[in-house]
Coordinates of C-alpha atoms in Angstrom, one line a residue:
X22 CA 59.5 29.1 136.0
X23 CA 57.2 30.6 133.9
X24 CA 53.5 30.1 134.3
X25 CA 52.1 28.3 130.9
X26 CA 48.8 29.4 130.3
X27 CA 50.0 32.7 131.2
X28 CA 51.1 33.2 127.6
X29 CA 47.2 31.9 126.5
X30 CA 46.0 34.3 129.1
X31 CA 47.9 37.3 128.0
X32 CA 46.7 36.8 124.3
X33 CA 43.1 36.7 125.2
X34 CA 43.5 40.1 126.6
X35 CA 42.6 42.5 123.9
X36 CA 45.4 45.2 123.4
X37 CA 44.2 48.7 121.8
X38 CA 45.9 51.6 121.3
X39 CA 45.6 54.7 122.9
X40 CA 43.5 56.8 120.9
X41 CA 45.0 60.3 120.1
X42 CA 43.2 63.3 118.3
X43 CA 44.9 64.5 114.9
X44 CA 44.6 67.9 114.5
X45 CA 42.3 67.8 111.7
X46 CA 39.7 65.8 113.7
X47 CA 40.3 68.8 116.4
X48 CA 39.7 71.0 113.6
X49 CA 36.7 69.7 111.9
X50 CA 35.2 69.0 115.3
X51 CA 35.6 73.0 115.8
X52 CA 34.1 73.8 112.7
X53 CA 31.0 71.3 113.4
X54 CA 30.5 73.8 116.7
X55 CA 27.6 76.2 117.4
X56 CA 30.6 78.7 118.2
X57 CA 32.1 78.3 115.1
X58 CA 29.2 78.8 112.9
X59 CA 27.9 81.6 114.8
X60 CA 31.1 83.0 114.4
X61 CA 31.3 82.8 110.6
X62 CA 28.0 84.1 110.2
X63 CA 29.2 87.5 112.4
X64 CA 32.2 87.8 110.1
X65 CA 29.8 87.5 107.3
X66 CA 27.2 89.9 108.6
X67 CA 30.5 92.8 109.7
X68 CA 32.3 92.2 106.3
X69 CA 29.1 92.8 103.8
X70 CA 28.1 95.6 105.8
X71 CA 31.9 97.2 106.2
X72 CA 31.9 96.8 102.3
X73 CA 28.8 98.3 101.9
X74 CA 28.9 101.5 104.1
X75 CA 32.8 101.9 102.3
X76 CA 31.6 101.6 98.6
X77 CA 28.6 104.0 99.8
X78 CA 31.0 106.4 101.3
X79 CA 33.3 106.4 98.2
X80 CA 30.5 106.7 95.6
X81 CA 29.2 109.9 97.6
X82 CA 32.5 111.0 98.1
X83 CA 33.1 111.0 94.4
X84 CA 29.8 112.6 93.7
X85 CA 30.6 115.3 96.3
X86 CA 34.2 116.4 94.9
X87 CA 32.5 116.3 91.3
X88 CA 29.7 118.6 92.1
X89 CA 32.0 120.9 94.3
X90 CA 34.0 120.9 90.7
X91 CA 30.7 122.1 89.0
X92 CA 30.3 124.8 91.0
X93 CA 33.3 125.9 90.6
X94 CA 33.4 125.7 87.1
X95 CA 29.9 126.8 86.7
X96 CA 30.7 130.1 88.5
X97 CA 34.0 130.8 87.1
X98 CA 31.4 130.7 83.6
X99 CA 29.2 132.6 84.6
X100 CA 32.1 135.4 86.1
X101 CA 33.3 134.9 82.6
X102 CA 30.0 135.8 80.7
X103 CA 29.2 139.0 82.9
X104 CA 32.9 140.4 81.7
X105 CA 31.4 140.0 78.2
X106 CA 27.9 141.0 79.2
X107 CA 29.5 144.4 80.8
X108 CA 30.9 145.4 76.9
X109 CA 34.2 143.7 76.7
X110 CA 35.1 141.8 73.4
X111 CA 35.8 138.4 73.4
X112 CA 39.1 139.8 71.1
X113 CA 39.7 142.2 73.6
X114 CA 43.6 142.0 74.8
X115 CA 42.5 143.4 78.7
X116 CA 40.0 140.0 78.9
X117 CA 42.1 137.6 77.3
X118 CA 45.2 139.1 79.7
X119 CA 43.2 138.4 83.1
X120 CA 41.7 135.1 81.7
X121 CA 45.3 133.8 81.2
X122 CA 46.7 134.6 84.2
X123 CA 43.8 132.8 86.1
X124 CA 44.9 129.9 84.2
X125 CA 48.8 130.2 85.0
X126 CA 47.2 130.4 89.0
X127 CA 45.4 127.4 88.5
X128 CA 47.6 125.6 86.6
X129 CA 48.2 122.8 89.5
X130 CA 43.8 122.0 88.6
X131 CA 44.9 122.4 84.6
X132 CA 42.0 125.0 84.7
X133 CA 41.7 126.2 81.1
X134 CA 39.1 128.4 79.1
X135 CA 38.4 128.5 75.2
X136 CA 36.4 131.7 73.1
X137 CA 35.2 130.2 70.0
X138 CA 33.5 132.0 67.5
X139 CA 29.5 131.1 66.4
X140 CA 28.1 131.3 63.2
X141 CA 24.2 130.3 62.1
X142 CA 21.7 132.0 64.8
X143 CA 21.5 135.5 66.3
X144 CA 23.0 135.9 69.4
X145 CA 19.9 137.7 70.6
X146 CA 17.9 134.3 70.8
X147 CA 20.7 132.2 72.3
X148 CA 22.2 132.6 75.8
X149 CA 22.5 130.1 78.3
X150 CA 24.0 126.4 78.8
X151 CA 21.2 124.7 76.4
X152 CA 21.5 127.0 73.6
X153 CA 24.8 125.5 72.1
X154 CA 23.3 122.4 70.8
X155 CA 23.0 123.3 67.2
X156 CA 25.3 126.1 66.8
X157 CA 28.0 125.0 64.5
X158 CA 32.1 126.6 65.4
X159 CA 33.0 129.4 62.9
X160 CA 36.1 128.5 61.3
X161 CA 39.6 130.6 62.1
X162 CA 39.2 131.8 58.5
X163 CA 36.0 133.5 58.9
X164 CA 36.6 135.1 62.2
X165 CA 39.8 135.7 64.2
X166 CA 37.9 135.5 67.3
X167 CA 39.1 132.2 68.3
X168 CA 41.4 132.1 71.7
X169 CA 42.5 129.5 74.3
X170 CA 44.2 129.8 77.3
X171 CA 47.4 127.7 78.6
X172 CA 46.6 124.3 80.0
X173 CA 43.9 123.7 77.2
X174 CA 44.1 120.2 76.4
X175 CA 45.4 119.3 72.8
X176 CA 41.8 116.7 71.7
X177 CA 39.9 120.3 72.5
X178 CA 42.0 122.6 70.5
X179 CA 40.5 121.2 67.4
X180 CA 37.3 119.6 68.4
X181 CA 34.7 119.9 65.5
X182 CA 31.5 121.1 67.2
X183 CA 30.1 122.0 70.7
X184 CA 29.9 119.7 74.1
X185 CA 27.2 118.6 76.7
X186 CA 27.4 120.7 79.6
X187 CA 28.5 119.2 81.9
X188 CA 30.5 116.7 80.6
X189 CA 34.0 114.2 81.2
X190 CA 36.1 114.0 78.4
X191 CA 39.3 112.1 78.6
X192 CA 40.1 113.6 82.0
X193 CA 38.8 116.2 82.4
X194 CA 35.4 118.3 83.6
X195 CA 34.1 120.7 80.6
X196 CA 31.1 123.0 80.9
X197 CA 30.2 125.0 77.7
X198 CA 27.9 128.1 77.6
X199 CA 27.0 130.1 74.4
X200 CA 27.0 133.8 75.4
X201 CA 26.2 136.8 72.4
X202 CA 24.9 140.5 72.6
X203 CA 22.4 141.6 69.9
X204 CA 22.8 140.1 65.8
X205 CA 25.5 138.4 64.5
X206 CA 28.8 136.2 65.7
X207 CA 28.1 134.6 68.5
X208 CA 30.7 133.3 71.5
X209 CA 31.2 129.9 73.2
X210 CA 32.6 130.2 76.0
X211 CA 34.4 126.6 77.3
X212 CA 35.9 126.5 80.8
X213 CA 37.0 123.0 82.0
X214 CA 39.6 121.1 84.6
X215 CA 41.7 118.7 85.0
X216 CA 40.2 115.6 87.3
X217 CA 43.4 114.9 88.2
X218 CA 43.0 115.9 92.0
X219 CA 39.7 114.2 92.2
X220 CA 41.6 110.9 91.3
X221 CA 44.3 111.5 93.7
X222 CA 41.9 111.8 96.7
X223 CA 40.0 108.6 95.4
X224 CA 42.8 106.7 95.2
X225 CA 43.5 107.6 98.4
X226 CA 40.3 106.5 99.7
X227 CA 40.7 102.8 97.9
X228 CA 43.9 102.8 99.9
X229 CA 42.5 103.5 103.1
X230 CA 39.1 101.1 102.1
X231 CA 42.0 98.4 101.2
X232 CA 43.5 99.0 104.4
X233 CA 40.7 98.7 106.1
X234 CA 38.9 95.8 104.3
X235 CA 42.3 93.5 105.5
X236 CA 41.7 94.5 108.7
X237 CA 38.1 93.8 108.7
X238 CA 38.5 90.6 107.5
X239 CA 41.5 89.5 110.5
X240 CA 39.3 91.1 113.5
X241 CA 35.7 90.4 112.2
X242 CA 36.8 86.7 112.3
X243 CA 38.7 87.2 116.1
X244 CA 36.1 89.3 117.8
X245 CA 33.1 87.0 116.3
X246 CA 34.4 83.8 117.5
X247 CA 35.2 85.7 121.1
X248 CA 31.1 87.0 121.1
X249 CA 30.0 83.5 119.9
X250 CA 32.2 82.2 123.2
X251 CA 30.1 84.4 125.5
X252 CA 26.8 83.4 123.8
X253 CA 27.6 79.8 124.3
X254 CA 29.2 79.9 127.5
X255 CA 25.5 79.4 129.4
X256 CA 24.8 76.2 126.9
X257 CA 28.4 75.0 127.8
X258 CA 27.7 75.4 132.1
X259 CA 24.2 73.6 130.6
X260 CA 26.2 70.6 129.6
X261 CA 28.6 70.4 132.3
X262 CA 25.8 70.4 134.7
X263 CA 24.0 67.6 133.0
X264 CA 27.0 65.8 132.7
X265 CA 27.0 65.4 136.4
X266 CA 23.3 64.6 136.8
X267 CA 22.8 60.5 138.3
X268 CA 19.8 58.6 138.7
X269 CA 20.8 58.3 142.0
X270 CA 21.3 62.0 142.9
X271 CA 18.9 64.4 141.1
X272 CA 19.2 67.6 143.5
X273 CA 21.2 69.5 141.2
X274 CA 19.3 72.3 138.8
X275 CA 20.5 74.0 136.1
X276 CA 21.0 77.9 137.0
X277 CA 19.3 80.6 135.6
X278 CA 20.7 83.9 135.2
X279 CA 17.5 86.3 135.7
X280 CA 17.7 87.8 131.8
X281 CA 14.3 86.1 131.0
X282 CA 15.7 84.5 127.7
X283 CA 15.7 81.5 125.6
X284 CA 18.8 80.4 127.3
X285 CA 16.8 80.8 131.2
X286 CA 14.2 79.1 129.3
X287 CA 15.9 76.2 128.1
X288 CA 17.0 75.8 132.0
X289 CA 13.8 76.4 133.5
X290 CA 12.6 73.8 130.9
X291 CA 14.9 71.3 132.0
X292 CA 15.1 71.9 135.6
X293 CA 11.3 71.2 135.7
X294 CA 11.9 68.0 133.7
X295 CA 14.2 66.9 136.4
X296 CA 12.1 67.6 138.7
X297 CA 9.0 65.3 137.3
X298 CA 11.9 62.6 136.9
X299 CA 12.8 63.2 140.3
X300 CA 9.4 62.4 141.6
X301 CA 8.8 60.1 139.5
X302 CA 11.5 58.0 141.1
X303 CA 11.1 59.1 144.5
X304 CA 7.0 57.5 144.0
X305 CA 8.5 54.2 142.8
X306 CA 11.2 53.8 145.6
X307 CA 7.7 54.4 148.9
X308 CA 5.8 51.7 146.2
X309 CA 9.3 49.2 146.0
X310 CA 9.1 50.0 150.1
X311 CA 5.7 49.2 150.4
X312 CA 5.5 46.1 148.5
X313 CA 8.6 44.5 149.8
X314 CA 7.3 45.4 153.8
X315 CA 3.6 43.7 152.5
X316 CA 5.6 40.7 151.4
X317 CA 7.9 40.0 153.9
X318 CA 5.2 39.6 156.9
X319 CA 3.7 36.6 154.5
X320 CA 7.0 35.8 153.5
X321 CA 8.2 35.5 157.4
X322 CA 5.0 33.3 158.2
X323 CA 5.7 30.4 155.8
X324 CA 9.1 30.1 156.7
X325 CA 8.7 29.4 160.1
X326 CA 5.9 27.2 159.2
X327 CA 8.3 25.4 157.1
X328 CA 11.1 25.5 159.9
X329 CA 8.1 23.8 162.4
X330 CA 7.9 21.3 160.1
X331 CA 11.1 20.0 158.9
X332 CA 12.4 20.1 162.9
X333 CA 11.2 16.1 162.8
X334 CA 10.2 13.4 160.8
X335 CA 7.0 13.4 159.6
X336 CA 4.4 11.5 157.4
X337 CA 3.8 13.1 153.8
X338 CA 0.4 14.0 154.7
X339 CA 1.4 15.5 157.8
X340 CA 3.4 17.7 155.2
X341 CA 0.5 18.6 153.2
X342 CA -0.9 19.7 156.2
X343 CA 1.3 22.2 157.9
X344 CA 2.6 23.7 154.3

């Protein structure tokens, strides 16, 4: 038969539901963690600094394959303008012969070379890399001495007037001298390559920064959360120690590791708080002794006098006497 205030019993109990953890509160909890912040700000640090020294090592990189170029070049200029210095032509067959056939061995760097005639200044006065700037191109008509080798680009067949040297134009890497012996026609000499191969080995290096970058950014996140998990392990031993601490049994200390840092100073700091609480407590329990074995001889004394007194019948003033 069943009990009927059971019913009123059970529904005065209050009934909750287990409380389970979603996996978004696990993960918002994580990201609320000293670990988790000290591991972003590793990733952070590695990342910028990967991207950085990679950018830096690609912009000298460049620099480096574009001055080895100019040397190159420059030299091959120079080797041209001693041929002419010696007493060759610029129309002579023997120069333009040996010129070409550099060209066709060079033809996988588009390495190319132009003699254009020079009209308007003596050739006595102008010799050198800066002496082309106001010289003017003779036209085909007025001279025959005009020549180009194969691989000369078609936008420098034609061009109107004389180049920076060194310069980049549409591809390529163009150095121009203006070279001349005693009065009259002068010679510009352009010699020039394609930066084709200077591309290639850039784009190569992207590749390999690209490559590198995705893996930065899967192992900077992996191994900084791993170091931020040993620089918090001591704080983690910290709470789990003072998780087990008790009023009632205060013996247990932090431990220090001997390194001499802020996390042996945070112990130290706290060990020596427990240690004032623990005296603290241990002076009130001999006081709470003290006082109790002062009041209980007093305390002993009036009951008997009260147990004397109630053993028989007495008057009320006898009463007032004995209590």
């Amino acid at each position: 038969m069943p009990i009927r205030g059971s019913r009123r019993a059970w529904r005065r109990i209050p009934f909750r539901l287990p409380q389970t953890e979603l996996p978004v509160d696990r993960f918002l909890k994580a990201m609320r963690s000293l670990r988790f912040r000290l591991m972003l700000v590793n990733a952070c640090v590695v990342l910028l600094a990967s991207m950085a020294t990679l950018f830096t090592l690609r912009a000298g990189m460049q620099f480096a394959l574009l001055h080895e170029l100019d040397q190159i070049l420059s030299e091959d200029l120079s080797e041209v303008e001693l041929a002419l210095a010696a007493g060759d032509d610029a129309r002579s067959s023997e120069l333009r012969e040996q010129l070409e056939r550099k060209a066709r061995g060079h033809i996988q760097h588009r390495w190319f070379v132009q003699l254009l005639p020079v009209a308007g200044i003596s050739g006595g006065e102008t010799s050198g890399p800066d002496a082309a700037g106001p010289l003017l191109l003779a036209s085909v008509q007025a001279d025959g001495n005009r020549w180009q080798s194969v691989n000369t680009p078609a936008f420098l067949r034609d061009h109107p007037g004389p180049l920076h040297s060194p310069t980049t134009l549409e591809g390529y890497r163009i150095h121009t001298r203006t070279i001349g012996k005693g009065q009259g026609v002068l010679t510009q000499l352009r010699i020039g390559a394609s930066l084709d191969l200077i591309r290639r080995d850039l784009a190569l290096i992207d590749r390999i920064t690209g490559v590198v970058m995705v893996l930065g950014l899967i192992i900077a996140p992996l191994g900084g959360y791993a170091l931020a998990g040993v620089a918090t392990r001591p704080l983690e031993q910290i709470i789990r120690t003072a998780d087990r601490l008790r009023p009632e049994q205060l013996n247990e200390r932090l431990p220090l590791r001997g390194r001499g840092d802020e996390l042996d100073q945070l112990s130290l700091a706290f060990n020596l708080l427990l240690d004032l609480i623990a005296s603290f407590l241990e002076r009130n329990g001999d006081f709470l002794a003290n006082a109790a074995h002062e009041l209980r001889t007093p305390l002993a004394a009036l009951r008997s006098t009260a147990e004397v007194a109630l053993r028989s019948e007495r008057s009320v003033t006898e009463y007032q006497e004995l209590l």
